[in-house]
Amino acid sequence: MYGDEATIRRILTELGDTWAVVGLSSNQNRPAYRVARVLQQFGKRIVPVHPKAETVHGEQGYVSLADIPFDVDVVDVFVNSDLAGAVADEAVAKGARAVWFQLGVVDEGAYERTRAAGAEMVMDRCPAIEIPRLN
């Protein structure tokens, strides 16, 4: 298990409210679109990160994490597992306090690297499922 209840709670309630959502576009049929909306409903600022750099849910999008001109607390990753490790490394380089891999996204090497760098990490879970359970 990659993310016990204490870690999940800490990420969702203590580590900050600015969440970069990697893979978020304006496509309403994608899970990232719906999850980002739930995060906003629970007071999180979402920052779309996608090659199209679209504005989503009223928030300016960026092509990459490195392009975001302000600090990010958590990086929520909606990319395939084979691409997710590089995103986790970028999140650590950006100074994110936590990385969250969505349901079905697992990279054990990325988990070890992220934790070794001092950041929290959860894999194969969804914050839109977890956050309502905290309240």
PDB file of C-alpha atoms in Angstrom:
ATOM      1  CA  MET A   1       0.000   0.000   0.000  1.00  0.00           C
ATOM      2  CA  TYR A   2       1.409   3.343  -1.041  1.00  0.00           C
ATOM      3  CA  GLY A   3      -0.241   5.844   1.239  1.00  0.00           C
ATOM      4  CA  ASP A   4      -1.601   5.019   4.649  1.00  0.00           C
ATOM      5  CA  GLU A   5      -4.534   6.912   6.123  1.00  0.00           C
ATOM      6  CA  ALA A   6      -2.277   9.261   8.100  1.00  0.00           C
ATOM      7  CA  THR A   7      -0.338  10.238   4.963  1.00  0.00           C
ATOM      8  CA  ILE A   8      -3.523  10.750   2.974  1.00  0.00           C
ATOM      9  CA  ARG A   9      -4.975  12.951   5.723  1.00  0.00           C
ATOM     10  CA  ARG A  10      -1.733  14.958   6.028  1.00  0.00           C
ATOM     11  CA  ILE A  11      -1.580  15.629   2.279  1.00  0.00           C
ATOM     12  CA  LEU A  12      -5.231  16.631   2.096  1.00  0.00           C
ATOM     13  CA  THR A  13      -5.367  18.771   5.235  1.00  0.00           C
ATOM     14  CA  GLU A  14      -1.894  19.987   6.231  1.00  0.00           C
ATOM     15  CA  LEU A  15       0.514  20.336   3.314  1.00  0.00           C
ATOM     16  CA  GLY A  16      -1.097  23.231   1.461  1.00  0.00           C
ATOM     17  CA  ASP A  17      -3.925  24.052  -0.865  1.00  0.00           C
ATOM     18  CA  THR A  18      -2.242  24.620  -4.242  1.00  0.00           C
ATOM     19  CA  TRP A  19      -2.543  21.456  -6.329  1.00  0.00           C
ATOM     20  CA  ALA A  20      -0.977  21.145  -9.780  1.00  0.00           C
ATOM     21  CA  VAL A  21      -3.034  18.602 -11.723  1.00  0.00           C
ATOM     22  CA  VAL A  22      -0.842  17.046 -14.406  1.00  0.00           C
ATOM     23  CA  GLY A  23      -2.910  15.816 -17.331  1.00  0.00           C
ATOM     24  CA  LEU A  24      -5.807  18.226 -16.685  1.00  0.00           C
ATOM     25  CA  SER A  25      -7.426  19.594 -19.833  1.00  0.00           C
ATOM     26  CA  SER A  26     -10.832  21.026 -20.669  1.00  0.00           C
ATOM     27  CA  ASN A  27     -12.058  17.568 -21.752  1.00  0.00           C
ATOM     28  CA  GLN A  28     -15.052  17.080 -19.463  1.00  0.00           C
ATOM     29  CA  ASN A  29     -15.073  13.326 -20.131  1.00  0.00           C
ATOM     30  CA  ARG A  30     -11.695  12.778 -18.470  1.00  0.00           C
ATOM     31  CA  PRO A  31     -11.428  11.876 -14.787  1.00  0.00           C
ATOM     32  CA  ALA A  32      -8.921  14.696 -14.188  1.00  0.00           C
ATOM     33  CA  TYR A  33     -11.599  17.250 -15.064  1.00  0.00           C
ATOM     34  CA  ARG A  34     -14.028  15.884 -12.481  1.00  0.00           C
ATOM     35  CA  VAL A  35     -11.400  15.345  -9.760  1.00  0.00           C
ATOM     36  CA  ALA A  36     -10.099  18.900 -10.168  1.00  0.00           C
ATOM     37  CA  ARG A  37     -13.620  20.220  -9.680  1.00  0.00           C
ATOM     38  CA  VAL A  38     -13.996  18.215  -6.446  1.00  0.00           C
ATOM     39  CA  LEU A  39     -10.647  19.548  -5.197  1.00  0.00           C
ATOM     40  CA  GLN A  40     -11.885  23.092  -5.852  1.00  0.00           C
ATOM     41  CA  GLN A  41     -15.125  22.372  -3.992  1.00  0.00           C
ATOM     42  CA  PHE A  42     -13.011  21.437  -0.969  1.00  0.00           C
ATOM     43  CA  GLY A  43     -11.025  24.682  -1.094  1.00  0.00           C
ATOM     44  CA  LYS A  44      -8.005  23.635  -3.142  1.00  0.00           C
ATOM     45  CA  ARG A  45      -6.542  25.865  -5.826  1.00  0.00           C
ATOM     46  CA  ILE A  46      -5.999  23.732  -8.905  1.00  0.00           C
ATOM     47  CA  VAL A  47      -3.340  24.460 -11.514  1.00  0.00           C
ATOM     48  CA  PRO A  48      -3.833  22.660 -14.836  1.00  0.00           C
ATOM     49  CA  VAL A  49      -0.662  21.172 -16.346  1.00  0.00           C
ATOM     50  CA  HIS A  50      -1.088  19.875 -19.880  1.00  0.00           C
ATOM     51  CA  PRO A  51       0.674  20.327 -23.248  1.00  0.00           C
ATOM     52  CA  LYS A  52      -2.265  22.510 -24.391  1.00  0.00           C
ATOM     53  CA  ALA A  53      -1.910  24.803 -21.326  1.00  0.00           C
ATOM     54  CA  GLU A  54      -5.662  25.363 -21.304  1.00  0.00           C
ATOM     55  CA  THR A  55      -7.571  27.353 -18.718  1.00  0.00           C
ATOM     56  CA  VAL A  56      -9.714  24.862 -16.789  1.00  0.00           C
ATOM     57  CA  HIS A  57     -12.258  25.615 -14.044  1.00  0.00           C
ATOM     58  CA  GLY A  58     -11.172  29.260 -14.244  1.00  0.00           C
ATOM     59  CA  GLU A  59      -7.488  28.520 -13.591  1.00  0.00           C
ATOM     60  CA  GLN A  60      -4.658  29.300 -16.028  1.00  0.00           C
ATOM     61  CA  GLY A  61      -2.960  26.205 -17.414  1.00  0.00           C
ATOM     62  CA  TYR A  62       0.756  25.602 -17.917  1.00  0.00           C
ATOM     63  CA  VAL A  63       2.675  23.296 -20.248  1.00  0.00           C
ATOM     64  CA  SER A  64       4.871  21.894 -17.471  1.00  0.00           C
ATOM     65  CA  LEU A  65       5.416  22.074 -13.728  1.00  0.00           C
ATOM     66  CA  ALA A  66       8.568  24.101 -14.339  1.00  0.00           C
ATOM     67  CA  ASP A  67       6.484  26.762 -16.138  1.00  0.00           C
ATOM     68  CA  ILE A  68       4.321  27.474 -13.084  1.00  0.00           C
ATOM     69  CA  PRO A  69       5.596  30.808 -11.698  1.00  0.00           C
ATOM     70  CA  PHE A  70       4.611  30.125  -8.075  1.00  0.00           C
ATOM     71  CA  ASP A  71       4.978  27.398  -5.467  1.00  0.00           C
ATOM     72  CA  VAL A  72       2.918  24.222  -5.699  1.00  0.00           C
ATOM     73  CA  ASP A  73       2.104  22.185  -2.601  1.00  0.00           C
ATOM     74  CA  VAL A  74       0.856  18.929  -4.145  1.00  0.00           C
ATOM     75  CA  VAL A  75       1.229  17.468  -7.632  1.00  0.00           C
ATOM     76  CA  ASP A  76      -1.695  15.237  -8.641  1.00  0.00           C
ATOM     77  CA  VAL A  77      -0.675  12.979 -11.534  1.00  0.00           C
ATOM     78  CA  PHE A  78      -3.099  11.825 -14.246  1.00  0.00           C
ATOM     79  CA  VAL A  79      -0.673  10.235 -16.699  1.00  0.00           C
ATOM     80  CA  ASN A  80       0.157   6.622 -17.482  1.00  0.00           C
ATOM     81  CA  SER A  81       2.415   4.805 -15.043  1.00  0.00           C
ATOM     82  CA  ASP A  82       5.276   4.707 -17.575  1.00  0.00           C
ATOM     83  CA  LEU A  83       5.302   8.536 -17.669  1.00  0.00           C
ATOM     84  CA  ALA A  84       4.464   9.188 -14.020  1.00  0.00           C
ATOM     85  CA  GLY A  85       7.969   8.705 -12.615  1.00  0.00           C
ATOM     86  CA  ALA A  86       9.332  11.615 -14.612  1.00  0.00           C
ATOM     87  CA  VAL A  87       6.466  13.786 -13.359  1.00  0.00           C
ATOM     88  CA  ALA A  88       7.254  12.816  -9.754  1.00  0.00           C
ATOM     89  CA  ASP A  89      10.878  13.813 -10.329  1.00  0.00           C
ATOM     90  CA  GLU A  90       9.734  17.163 -11.764  1.00  0.00           C
ATOM     91  CA  ALA A  91       7.471  17.667  -8.746  1.00  0.00           C
ATOM     92  CA  VAL A  92      10.400  17.131  -6.374  1.00  0.00           C
ATOM     93  CA  ALA A  93      12.540  19.526  -8.442  1.00  0.00           C
ATOM     94  CA  LYS A  94       9.711  22.093  -8.267  1.00  0.00           C
ATOM     95  CA  GLY A  95       9.695  21.798  -4.471  1.00  0.00           C
ATOM     96  CA  ALA A  96       6.268  20.193  -4.082  1.00  0.00           C
ATOM     97  CA  ARG A  97       5.593  18.880  -0.608  1.00  0.00           C
ATOM     98  CA  ALA A  98       3.662  15.864  -1.903  1.00  0.00           C
ATOM     99  CA  VAL A  99       2.977  13.815  -5.027  1.00  0.00           C
ATOM    100  CA  TRP A 100      -0.292  11.982  -5.603  1.00  0.00           C
ATOM    101  CA  PHE A 101      -0.605   9.286  -8.273  1.00  0.00           C
ATOM    102  CA  GLN A 102      -4.198   8.626  -9.299  1.00  0.00           C
ATOM    103  CA  LEU A 103      -6.007   5.293  -9.370  1.00  0.00           C
ATOM    104  CA  GLY A 104      -4.124   2.818 -11.534  1.00  0.00           C
ATOM    105  CA  VAL A 105      -0.912   4.867 -11.553  1.00  0.00           C
ATOM    106  CA  VAL A 106       1.951   3.028  -9.835  1.00  0.00           C
ATOM    107  CA  ASP A 107       5.721   3.454 -10.069  1.00  0.00           C
ATOM    108  CA  GLU A 108       7.578   1.981  -7.111  1.00  0.00           C
ATOM    109  CA  GLY A 109      10.877   3.613  -8.116  1.00  0.00           C
ATOM    110  CA  ALA A 110       9.224   7.031  -8.216  1.00  0.00           C
ATOM    111  CA  TYR A 111       7.699   6.368  -4.799  1.00  0.00           C
ATOM    112  CA  GLU A 112      11.114   5.558  -3.322  1.00  0.00           C
ATOM    113  CA  ARG A 113      12.799   8.584  -4.964  1.00  0.00           C
ATOM    114  CA  THR A 114      10.062  10.973  -3.884  1.00  0.00           C
ATOM    115  CA  ARG A 115      10.062   9.759  -0.282  1.00  0.00           C
ATOM    116  CA  ALA A 116      13.879   9.823  -0.185  1.00  0.00           C
ATOM    117  CA  ALA A 117      13.731  13.473  -1.290  1.00  0.00           C
ATOM    118  CA  GLY A 118      11.560  14.251   1.729  1.00  0.00           C
ATOM    119  CA  ALA A 119       8.185  14.611   0.024  1.00  0.00           C
ATOM    120  CA  GLU A 120       5.028  12.704   0.920  1.00  0.00           C
ATOM    121  CA  MET A 121       3.542  10.381  -1.688  1.00  0.00           C
ATOM    122  CA  VAL A 122       0.393   8.399  -2.358  1.00  0.00           C
ATOM    123  CA  MET A 123      -0.152   6.067  -5.303  1.00  0.00           C
ATOM    124  CA  ASP A 124      -3.180   4.322  -6.778  1.00  0.00           C
ATOM    125  CA  ARG A 125      -5.688   6.450  -4.811  1.00  0.00           C
ATOM    126  CA  CYS A 126      -8.014   9.318  -5.715  1.00  0.00           C
ATOM    127  CA  PRO A 127      -8.235  12.518  -3.652  1.00  0.00           C
ATOM    128  CA  ALA A 128     -11.821  13.068  -4.845  1.00  0.00           C
ATOM    129  CA  ILE A 129     -12.741   9.799  -3.093  1.00  0.00           C
ATOM    130  CA  GLU A 130     -10.580  10.418  -0.025  1.00  0.00           C
ATOM    131  CA  ILE A 131     -11.277  14.084   0.773  1.00  0.00           C
ATOM    132  CA  PRO A 132     -15.043  13.767   1.405  1.00  0.00           C
ATOM    133  CA  ARG A 133     -14.321  10.968   3.893  1.00  0.00           C
ATOM    134  CA  LEU A 134     -12.250  13.354   6.024  1.00  0.00           C
ATOM    135  CA  ASN A 135     -15.174  15.645   6.777  1.00  0.00           C
TER     136      ASN A 135
END
